[in-house]
Amino acid sequence: MPPEICYRFEQRRQTHKQMNGASAAKTRAALPRITRLMALAIDLDSRLRNCDDLDCRTVADVGCVSRPRITQVLNLLQLAPEIQECLLMLPPLARGREPITEKSVRQLSAEYDWERQRERFEQLSRSRIEAKRSTP
C-alpha cells in the first residue's frame, strides 16, 4: 500500500474577510509560486526514490492532477543545482507580479546546457531585481 500523500494543486478561494481586505495588512507576503513548486519537485523526487510502491501515476491520482503535470513539476529537477537553490531561496515580493514564472523556468529546464541555463536565469533574476526596485 503506497504512503498517503496530500498535495493540493488547485487555487483556493478567498474568504469574505480576505476579499474585504480586513486581514490583508496583518498577513505577510506568500512565497513565490515557483519556490513552492521547486520544493514540491524535490519532495516528490525523494518520495518516488524511497518508496518502491510509489510511481508517478499514483502520485497523480492521489493529487488529482494529470501525469503530464507531475512530469512538468519533476522536470524542474533538470535545472542546474545553483538555480534550484536560488529558486528555493527567493524572498516574497512585497507588491506586484513575480517576474520569474513557472513557464519561464520550465523553458529554462528544457535547456540541457547548465551554463546556458545560468545565463538565462541571470537575465530573469535581473528582471526580478528591477521589478523590486520599481515598486514603492
mmCIF file of C-alpha atoms in Angstrom:
data_model
loop_
_atom_site.group_PDB
_atom_site.id
_atom_site.type_symbol
_atom_site.label_atom_id
_atom_site.label_comp_id
_atom_site.label_asym_id
_atom_site.label_seq_id
_atom_site.Cartn_x
_atom_site.Cartn_y
_atom_site.Cartn_z
ATOM 1 C CA MET A 1 0.000 0.000 0.000
ATOM 2 C CA PRO A 2 1.544 3.341 -1.019
ATOM 3 C CA PRO A 3 2.000 6.010 1.635
ATOM 4 C CA GLU A 4 -0.595 8.714 1.887
ATOM 5 C CA ILE A 5 0.306 11.903 0.015
ATOM 6 C CA CYS A 6 -1.654 15.108 0.427
ATOM 7 C CA TYR A 7 -0.898 17.809 -2.153
ATOM 8 C CA ARG A 8 -3.370 20.391 -3.383
ATOM 9 C CA PHE A 9 -2.756 21.978 -6.754
ATOM 10 C CA GLU A 10 -5.981 23.908 -7.239
ATOM 11 C CA GLN A 11 -6.268 27.527 -6.266
ATOM 12 C CA ARG A 12 -8.039 28.326 -3.051
ATOM 13 C CA ARG A 13 -10.875 30.786 -2.941
ATOM 14 C CA GLN A 14 -10.557 33.867 -0.824
ATOM 15 C CA THR A 15 -12.703 34.178 2.243
ATOM 16 C CA HIS A 16 -15.077 37.095 2.643
ATOM 17 C CA LYS A 17 -12.702 38.624 5.189
ATOM 18 C CA GLN A 18 -9.744 38.481 2.766
ATOM 19 C CA MET A 19 -11.790 39.973 -0.082
ATOM 20 C CA ASN A 20 -12.683 42.941 2.101
ATOM 21 C CA GLY A 21 -9.018 43.494 2.883
ATOM 22 C CA ALA A 22 -9.519 43.407 6.653
ATOM 23 C CA SER A 23 -6.788 40.850 7.216
ATOM 24 C CA ALA A 24 -4.574 41.861 4.278
ATOM 25 C CA ALA A 25 -2.454 44.185 6.391
ATOM 26 C CA LYS A 26 -1.834 41.505 9.015
ATOM 27 C CA THR A 27 -0.743 38.716 6.658
ATOM 28 C CA ARG A 28 2.754 38.561 5.307
ATOM 29 C CA ALA A 29 3.576 38.013 1.649
ATOM 30 C CA ALA A 30 3.482 34.422 0.445
ATOM 31 C CA LEU A 31 6.463 32.650 -1.033
ATOM 32 C CA PRO A 32 6.648 32.805 -4.827
ATOM 33 C CA ARG A 33 4.784 30.009 -6.572
ATOM 34 C CA ILE A 34 7.953 28.800 -8.288
ATOM 35 C CA THR A 35 9.608 28.399 -4.878
ATOM 36 C CA ARG A 36 6.764 26.196 -3.691
ATOM 37 C CA LEU A 37 6.859 24.158 -6.923
ATOM 38 C CA MET A 38 10.622 23.641 -6.665
ATOM 39 C CA ALA A 39 10.217 22.391 -3.089
ATOM 40 C CA LEU A 40 7.395 20.101 -4.243
ATOM 41 C CA ALA A 41 9.581 18.680 -7.032
ATOM 42 C CA ILE A 42 12.369 17.870 -4.584
ATOM 43 C CA ASP A 43 9.923 16.299 -2.122
ATOM 44 C CA LEU A 44 8.195 14.211 -4.800
ATOM 45 C CA ASP A 45 11.527 13.025 -6.169
ATOM 46 C CA SER A 46 12.624 11.949 -2.707
ATOM 47 C CA ARG A 47 9.375 10.075 -2.099
ATOM 48 C CA LEU A 48 9.500 8.378 -5.510
ATOM 49 C CA ARG A 49 13.073 7.222 -4.888
ATOM 50 C CA ASN A 50 12.461 5.975 -1.342
ATOM 51 C CA CYS A 51 9.160 4.152 -1.823
ATOM 52 C CA ASP A 52 9.138 1.125 -4.128
ATOM 53 C CA ASP A 53 5.334 1.055 -4.380
ATOM 54 C CA LEU A 54 5.036 4.695 -5.402
ATOM 55 C CA ASP A 55 5.093 5.852 -9.013
ATOM 56 C CA CYS A 56 4.080 8.985 -10.956
ATOM 57 C CA ARG A 57 0.683 7.531 -11.792
ATOM 58 C CA THR A 58 -0.147 7.010 -8.105
ATOM 59 C CA VAL A 59 1.095 10.487 -7.196
ATOM 60 C CA ALA A 60 -1.045 11.993 -9.979
ATOM 61 C CA ASP A 61 -4.119 10.049 -8.903
ATOM 62 C CA VAL A 62 -3.728 10.963 -5.232
ATOM 63 C CA GLY A 63 -3.027 14.620 -6.049
ATOM 64 C CA CYS A 64 -5.963 14.797 -8.508
ATOM 65 C CA VAL A 65 -3.705 16.072 -11.291
ATOM 66 C CA SER A 66 -2.626 14.621 -14.600
ATOM 67 C CA ARG A 67 0.538 12.612 -15.107
ATOM 68 C CA PRO A 68 1.914 15.244 -17.509
ATOM 69 C CA ARG A 69 1.538 17.834 -14.731
ATOM 70 C CA ILE A 70 3.593 15.654 -12.387
ATOM 71 C CA THR A 71 6.204 15.387 -15.143
ATOM 72 C CA GLN A 72 6.240 19.173 -15.524
ATOM 73 C CA VAL A 73 6.889 19.596 -11.813
ATOM 74 C CA LEU A 74 9.580 16.899 -11.744
ATOM 75 C CA ASN A 75 11.306 18.440 -14.786
ATOM 76 C CA LEU A 76 12.303 21.349 -12.527
ATOM 77 C CA LEU A 77 14.947 18.944 -11.211
ATOM 78 C CA GLN A 78 16.709 19.283 -14.596
ATOM 79 C CA LEU A 79 17.799 22.783 -13.608
ATOM 80 C CA ALA A 80 21.373 23.457 -12.543
ATOM 81 C CA PRO A 81 21.807 22.968 -8.778
ATOM 82 C CA GLU A 82 22.631 26.671 -8.259
ATOM 83 C CA ILE A 83 19.381 27.667 -9.970
ATOM 84 C CA GLN A 84 17.402 25.237 -7.841
ATOM 85 C CA GLU A 85 18.965 26.737 -4.736
ATOM 86 C CA CYS A 86 18.182 30.282 -5.897
ATOM 87 C CA LEU A 87 14.563 29.327 -6.568
ATOM 88 C CA LEU A 88 14.236 27.834 -3.098
ATOM 89 C CA MET A 89 15.648 30.987 -1.503
ATOM 90 C CA LEU A 90 13.554 33.551 -3.420
ATOM 91 C CA PRO A 91 12.100 36.043 -0.963
ATOM 92 C CA PRO A 92 8.490 37.076 -1.446
ATOM 93 C CA LEU A 93 7.790 40.244 -3.388
ATOM 94 C CA ALA A 94 6.006 42.901 -1.379
ATOM 95 C CA ARG A 95 3.929 44.052 -4.352
ATOM 96 C CA GLY A 96 3.401 43.293 -7.991
ATOM 97 C CA ARG A 97 3.723 40.199 -10.107
ATOM 98 C CA GLU A 98 6.562 37.752 -9.855
ATOM 99 C CA PRO A 99 8.742 38.056 -12.989
ATOM 100 C CA ILE A 100 10.177 34.558 -12.527
ATOM 101 C CA THR A 101 7.224 32.471 -13.661
ATOM 102 C CA GLU A 102 6.762 28.746 -13.877
ATOM 103 C CA LYS A 103 6.531 28.964 -17.648
ATOM 104 C CA SER A 104 9.864 30.770 -17.963
ATOM 105 C CA VAL A 105 11.578 28.323 -15.618
ATOM 106 C CA ARG A 106 10.024 25.357 -17.447
ATOM 107 C CA GLN A 107 11.520 26.666 -20.691
ATOM 108 C CA LEU A 108 14.810 27.051 -18.861
ATOM 109 C CA SER A 109 14.744 23.439 -17.653
ATOM 110 C CA ALA A 110 14.372 22.265 -21.256
ATOM 111 C CA GLU A 111 17.866 23.657 -21.927
ATOM 112 C CA TYR A 112 20.349 20.852 -21.301
ATOM 113 C CA ASP A 113 23.456 23.026 -21.039
ATOM 114 C CA TRP A 114 23.746 24.231 -17.437
ATOM 115 C CA GLU A 115 25.914 27.186 -18.475
ATOM 116 C CA ARG A 116 23.190 28.458 -20.808
ATOM 117 C CA GLN A 117 20.646 27.858 -18.068
ATOM 118 C CA ARG A 118 22.701 30.015 -15.708
ATOM 119 C CA GLU A 119 22.962 32.826 -18.276
ATOM 120 C CA ARG A 120 19.225 32.838 -18.954
ATOM 121 C CA PHE A 121 18.418 32.619 -15.244
ATOM 122 C CA GLU A 122 20.671 35.609 -14.605
ATOM 123 C CA GLN A 123 18.503 37.610 -17.019
ATOM 124 C CA LEU A 124 15.370 36.507 -15.157
ATOM 125 C CA SER A 125 16.966 37.443 -11.838
ATOM 126 C CA ARG A 126 17.849 40.901 -13.136
ATOM 127 C CA SER A 127 14.253 41.485 -14.223
ATOM 128 C CA ARG A 128 13.127 40.481 -10.713
ATOM 129 C CA ILE A 129 15.559 42.959 -9.125
ATOM 130 C CA GLU A 130 14.342 45.712 -11.441
ATOM 131 C CA ALA A 131 10.723 44.925 -10.597
ATOM 132 C CA LYS A 132 11.563 45.070 -6.905
ATOM 133 C CA ARG A 133 13.196 48.497 -7.296
ATOM 134 C CA SER A 134 10.324 49.946 -9.278
ATOM 135 C CA THR A 135 7.734 49.229 -6.567
ATOM 136 C CA PRO A 136 7.429 51.980 -3.961
#
